[in-house]
Amino acid sequence: MRDGPNITTIAALIGDQARAQALTLLMAGRALTATELADAAGVTRQTISTHLAKLVDAGLLAVQAQGRHRYFSIADADVAALLETLMGMAFGAGTLPPHLKLGPSAPALRKARVCYDHLAGELGVVLHDRLAARGAFGFGADGMVLTTAGASLIGQLGIDTAALARSRRPVCRTCLDWSERRHHLAGALGSALLDRFEQLGWTRRVAGSRVMAFDTQGEAALRGWLDQVSPPPARPCPPSPSS
């Protein structure tokens, strides 16, 4: 007797090395052509086209035609969250490819990277934790929500939180970070914050990588803003009046 959906089809699709490589590359949030994905996966264009067709049919990838080219991207935030979770399990089990563990980009990936459309890594977790500590998030009937206090804090950066609330996707949700093994901030808010950090010049995307490069000034600016939204230090209780 079989209970619930059969996960073997999805698991088999993700489990192929070439398809997994393409999915990982697309986690940078950019739409890429079959040729670009074939080069990254080390297979022919004909081979990658077959793989991509299967991923599209399964709902893991979306495809959009533009002129003579077809661009592939991660289908939605749920697929991205699934892939990030699998990366976390692979990292914990010690099964990541050696080049990811030992390569020069590994420290930068763990420091700050893009996870589909939001900030992940050490700085992504710091962002989530500092905002949560100030009461920016609450929980309602539909799950995690942005509080009035949170909207005020986010508004300091010039982000229109009312517009986020009109989005079809959740305003805020968590995503388990594969390198930190803690949550970072996803959802429409996570996406808007990363866009704003780029607009402010605090960070930039590294071509061909998921790395988000914060220079010294950019990281200082981010941490400075987060320090402003952190809870004030606890004040000592006043001494009891003498009897």
Coordinates of C-alpha atoms in Angstrom, one line a residue:
M1 CA 0.0 0.0 0.0
R2 CA 1.4 3.4 -1.0
D3 CA 0.5 6.5 1.0
G4 CA 0.9 10.0 -0.3
P5 CA 2.7 11.3 -3.5
N6 CA 5.5 9.2 -5.0
I7 CA 8.7 11.2 -4.7
T8 CA 10.9 8.9 -6.8
T9 CA 10.3 10.8 -10.0
I10 CA 11.5 14.1 -8.6
A11 CA 14.3 12.5 -6.7
A12 CA 15.6 10.7 -9.8
L13 CA 15.5 13.9 -11.8
I14 CA 17.5 15.9 -9.3
G15 CA 19.8 12.9 -8.6
D16 CA 21.3 13.0 -12.1
Q17 CA 24.7 14.7 -12.1
A18 CA 24.2 16.9 -15.2
R19 CA 20.7 17.9 -14.1
A20 CA 21.8 18.7 -10.6
Q21 CA 24.7 20.8 -11.9
A22 CA 22.2 22.8 -14.1
L23 CA 19.8 23.3 -11.1
T24 CA 22.6 24.4 -8.9
L25 CA 23.8 27.0 -11.4
L26 CA 20.2 28.3 -11.8
M27 CA 20.0 28.9 -8.1
A28 CA 22.0 32.1 -8.7
G29 CA 18.6 33.5 -9.9
R30 CA 19.6 34.1 -13.5
A31 CA 17.9 32.6 -16.5
L32 CA 20.3 30.8 -18.8
T33 CA 20.3 29.2 -22.2
A34 CA 20.8 25.5 -22.9
T35 CA 24.2 26.2 -24.3
E36 CA 25.3 28.0 -21.1
L37 CA 24.0 25.1 -19.0
A38 CA 25.6 22.5 -21.2
D39 CA 29.0 24.2 -20.9
A40 CA 28.6 24.3 -17.1
A41 CA 27.5 20.7 -16.8
G42 CA 30.2 19.4 -19.2
V43 CA 27.7 17.8 -21.6
T44 CA 26.6 18.4 -25.2
R45 CA 23.8 20.8 -26.0
Q46 CA 21.7 17.8 -27.3
T47 CA 22.2 16.0 -24.0
I48 CA 21.3 19.0 -21.8
S49 CA 18.3 19.8 -24.0
T50 CA 16.9 16.3 -23.1
H51 CA 17.6 16.9 -19.4
L52 CA 16.0 20.4 -19.4
A53 CA 12.9 19.1 -21.1
K54 CA 12.4 16.6 -18.3
L55 CA 13.0 19.3 -15.6
V56 CA 10.4 21.6 -17.3
D57 CA 7.9 18.7 -17.6
A58 CA 8.3 18.0 -13.9
G59 CA 7.7 21.6 -12.9
L60 CA 11.2 22.1 -11.6
L61 CA 12.2 24.6 -14.3
A62 CA 10.4 27.3 -16.2
V63 CA 11.3 28.2 -19.8
Q64 CA 10.8 31.5 -21.7
A65 CA 11.4 32.1 -25.4
Q66 CA 13.0 35.3 -26.4
G67 CA 13.9 35.7 -30.1
R68 CA 15.9 32.6 -31.2
H69 CA 16.8 31.7 -27.6
R70 CA 15.1 29.8 -24.8
Y71 CA 15.9 30.8 -21.3
F72 CA 15.6 28.4 -18.4
S73 CA 15.1 29.3 -14.7
I74 CA 14.1 27.8 -11.4
A75 CA 10.3 27.4 -11.6
D76 CA 9.5 29.0 -8.2
A77 CA 10.5 29.7 -4.7
D78 CA 9.3 26.2 -3.5
V79 CA 11.7 24.5 -5.9
A80 CA 14.5 26.8 -4.7
A81 CA 13.8 26.0 -1.1
L82 CA 13.8 22.2 -1.9
L83 CA 17.2 22.5 -3.6
E84 CA 18.7 24.6 -0.7
T85 CA 17.5 22.0 1.8
L86 CA 19.1 19.2 -0.2
M87 CA 22.3 21.2 -0.4
G88 CA 22.2 21.5 3.4
M89 CA 21.8 17.7 3.8
A90 CA 24.6 17.1 1.3
F91 CA 26.9 19.5 3.2
G92 CA 26.0 17.9 6.6
A93 CA 26.7 14.4 5.2
G94 CA 30.0 15.4 3.7
T95 CA 28.9 14.6 0.2
L96 CA 29.6 18.0 -1.5
P97 CA 31.9 17.9 -4.5
P98 CA 35.6 18.5 -3.5
H99 CA 35.8 21.7 -5.5
L100 CA 33.0 23.2 -3.5
K101 CA 34.7 22.3 -0.2
L102 CA 38.2 23.2 -1.1
G103 CA 37.9 25.8 -3.9
P104 CA 38.7 29.4 -3.5
S105 CA 35.0 30.4 -3.8
A106 CA 33.9 28.3 -0.9
P107 CA 34.6 30.9 1.9
A108 CA 32.8 33.6 -0.2
L109 CA 29.8 31.3 -0.8
R110 CA 29.5 30.7 2.9
K111 CA 29.9 34.4 3.6
A112 CA 27.1 35.7 1.3
R113 CA 25.4 34.2 -1.7
V114 CA 22.2 34.5 -3.6
C115 CA 19.6 31.7 -3.0
Y116 CA 17.3 32.0 -5.9
D117 CA 16.4 35.7 -5.3
H118 CA 17.4 36.4 -1.6
L119 CA 20.5 36.7 0.5
A120 CA 21.9 33.5 2.0
G121 CA 25.1 32.6 3.9
E122 CA 26.4 34.1 7.1
L123 CA 25.2 37.6 6.3
G124 CA 21.7 36.2 5.2
V125 CA 21.4 34.5 8.6
V126 CA 22.5 37.6 10.4
L127 CA 19.9 39.6 8.5
H128 CA 17.1 37.2 9.6
D129 CA 18.3 37.0 13.2
R130 CA 18.7 40.7 13.8
L131 CA 15.3 41.5 12.3
A132 CA 13.6 38.7 14.3
A133 CA 15.2 39.9 17.5
R134 CA 13.6 43.3 17.0
G135 CA 10.2 41.8 16.5
A136 CA 10.0 42.3 12.8
F137 CA 8.2 39.0 12.3
G138 CA 5.1 37.4 13.8
F139 CA 2.9 34.5 12.9
G140 CA -0.7 34.6 11.7
A141 CA -3.2 32.3 10.1
D142 CA -1.1 32.1 6.9
G143 CA 2.2 31.6 8.7
M144 CA 5.1 34.1 9.1
V145 CA 4.1 37.8 8.7
L146 CA 5.7 41.2 8.8
T147 CA 4.7 43.1 11.9
T148 CA 4.0 46.8 12.1
A149 CA 7.4 47.3 13.8
G150 CA 9.0 45.3 11.0
A151 CA 7.4 47.4 8.3
S152 CA 8.8 50.5 10.0
L153 CA 12.3 49.0 10.1
I154 CA 12.2 47.9 6.5
G155 CA 10.8 51.3 5.5
Q156 CA 14.1 52.9 6.7
L157 CA 15.7 51.5 3.5
G158 CA 13.0 53.0 1.3
I159 CA 11.3 49.7 0.6
D160 CA 7.5 49.9 0.0
T161 CA 6.2 47.2 2.3
A162 CA 2.6 47.9 1.3
A163 CA 3.6 46.9 -2.3
L164 CA 5.1 43.7 -0.9
A165 CA 1.8 42.8 0.8
R166 CA 0.1 43.0 -2.5
S167 CA 2.4 40.4 -4.0
R168 CA 1.1 37.0 -4.8
R169 CA 3.9 35.3 -2.9
P170 CA 4.4 35.3 0.9
V171 CA 5.9 38.5 2.2
C172 CA 8.3 36.7 4.4
R173 CA 9.3 33.1 4.9
T174 CA 12.3 31.2 6.1
C175 CA 14.7 29.1 4.2
L176 CA 17.1 26.7 5.8
D177 CA 20.7 27.8 5.0
W178 CA 22.9 24.9 3.8
S179 CA 26.1 26.4 5.1
E180 CA 25.0 27.9 8.4
R181 CA 22.3 25.3 9.1
R182 CA 20.1 28.0 10.4
H183 CA 17.3 30.1 8.7
H184 CA 17.8 33.0 6.4
L185 CA 15.0 35.3 5.1
A186 CA 13.2 34.5 1.9
G187 CA 9.9 35.5 0.4
A188 CA 9.0 38.8 -1.3
L189 CA 10.8 40.7 1.5
G190 CA 14.0 38.7 1.2
S191 CA 14.0 39.4 -2.5
A192 CA 13.3 43.1 -2.0
L193 CA 16.1 43.5 0.5
L194 CA 18.7 41.9 -1.7
D195 CA 17.6 44.1 -4.6
R196 CA 17.9 47.1 -2.3
F197 CA 21.3 46.1 -1.1
E198 CA 22.5 46.0 -4.7
Q199 CA 20.9 49.4 -5.5
L200 CA 22.7 50.9 -2.6
G201 CA 26.0 49.5 -3.8
W202 CA 26.5 47.4 -0.7
T203 CA 27.0 44.2 -2.7
R204 CA 27.3 42.9 -6.2
R205 CA 26.8 39.6 -8.0
V206 CA 29.9 37.7 -9.1
A207 CA 29.4 36.6 -12.7
G208 CA 29.1 32.8 -13.1
S209 CA 28.7 32.3 -9.4
R210 CA 26.1 32.5 -6.6
V211 CA 28.5 34.7 -4.6
M212 CA 27.3 38.1 -3.4
A213 CA 30.4 40.2 -2.9
F214 CA 30.2 42.7 -0.1
D215 CA 33.3 44.9 0.1
T216 CA 34.5 46.3 3.4
Q217 CA 32.3 49.4 3.1
G218 CA 29.3 47.4 1.9
E219 CA 29.4 45.0 4.8
A220 CA 30.0 47.8 7.2
A221 CA 26.9 49.6 5.8
L222 CA 24.8 46.4 6.1
R223 CA 25.9 45.7 9.7
G224 CA 25.5 49.4 10.6
W225 CA 21.9 49.3 9.5
L226 CA 21.3 46.0 11.3
D227 CA 22.9 47.5 14.5
Q228 CA 20.3 50.3 14.3
V229 CA 17.5 47.8 14.1
S230 CA 18.9 45.5 16.9
P231 CA 17.3 45.7 20.3
P232 CA 18.8 48.2 22.7
P233 CA 21.0 46.7 25.4
A234 CA 19.3 45.7 28.6
R235 CA 19.3 48.4 31.2
P236 CA 20.2 47.4 34.8
C237 CA 17.4 47.5 37.2
P238 CA 17.4 50.5 39.5
P239 CA 18.6 49.9 43.0
S240 CA 15.8 49.2 45.5
P241 CA 15.1 52.1 47.8
S242 CA 16.7 51.8 51.2
S243 CA 14.3 50.8 53.9

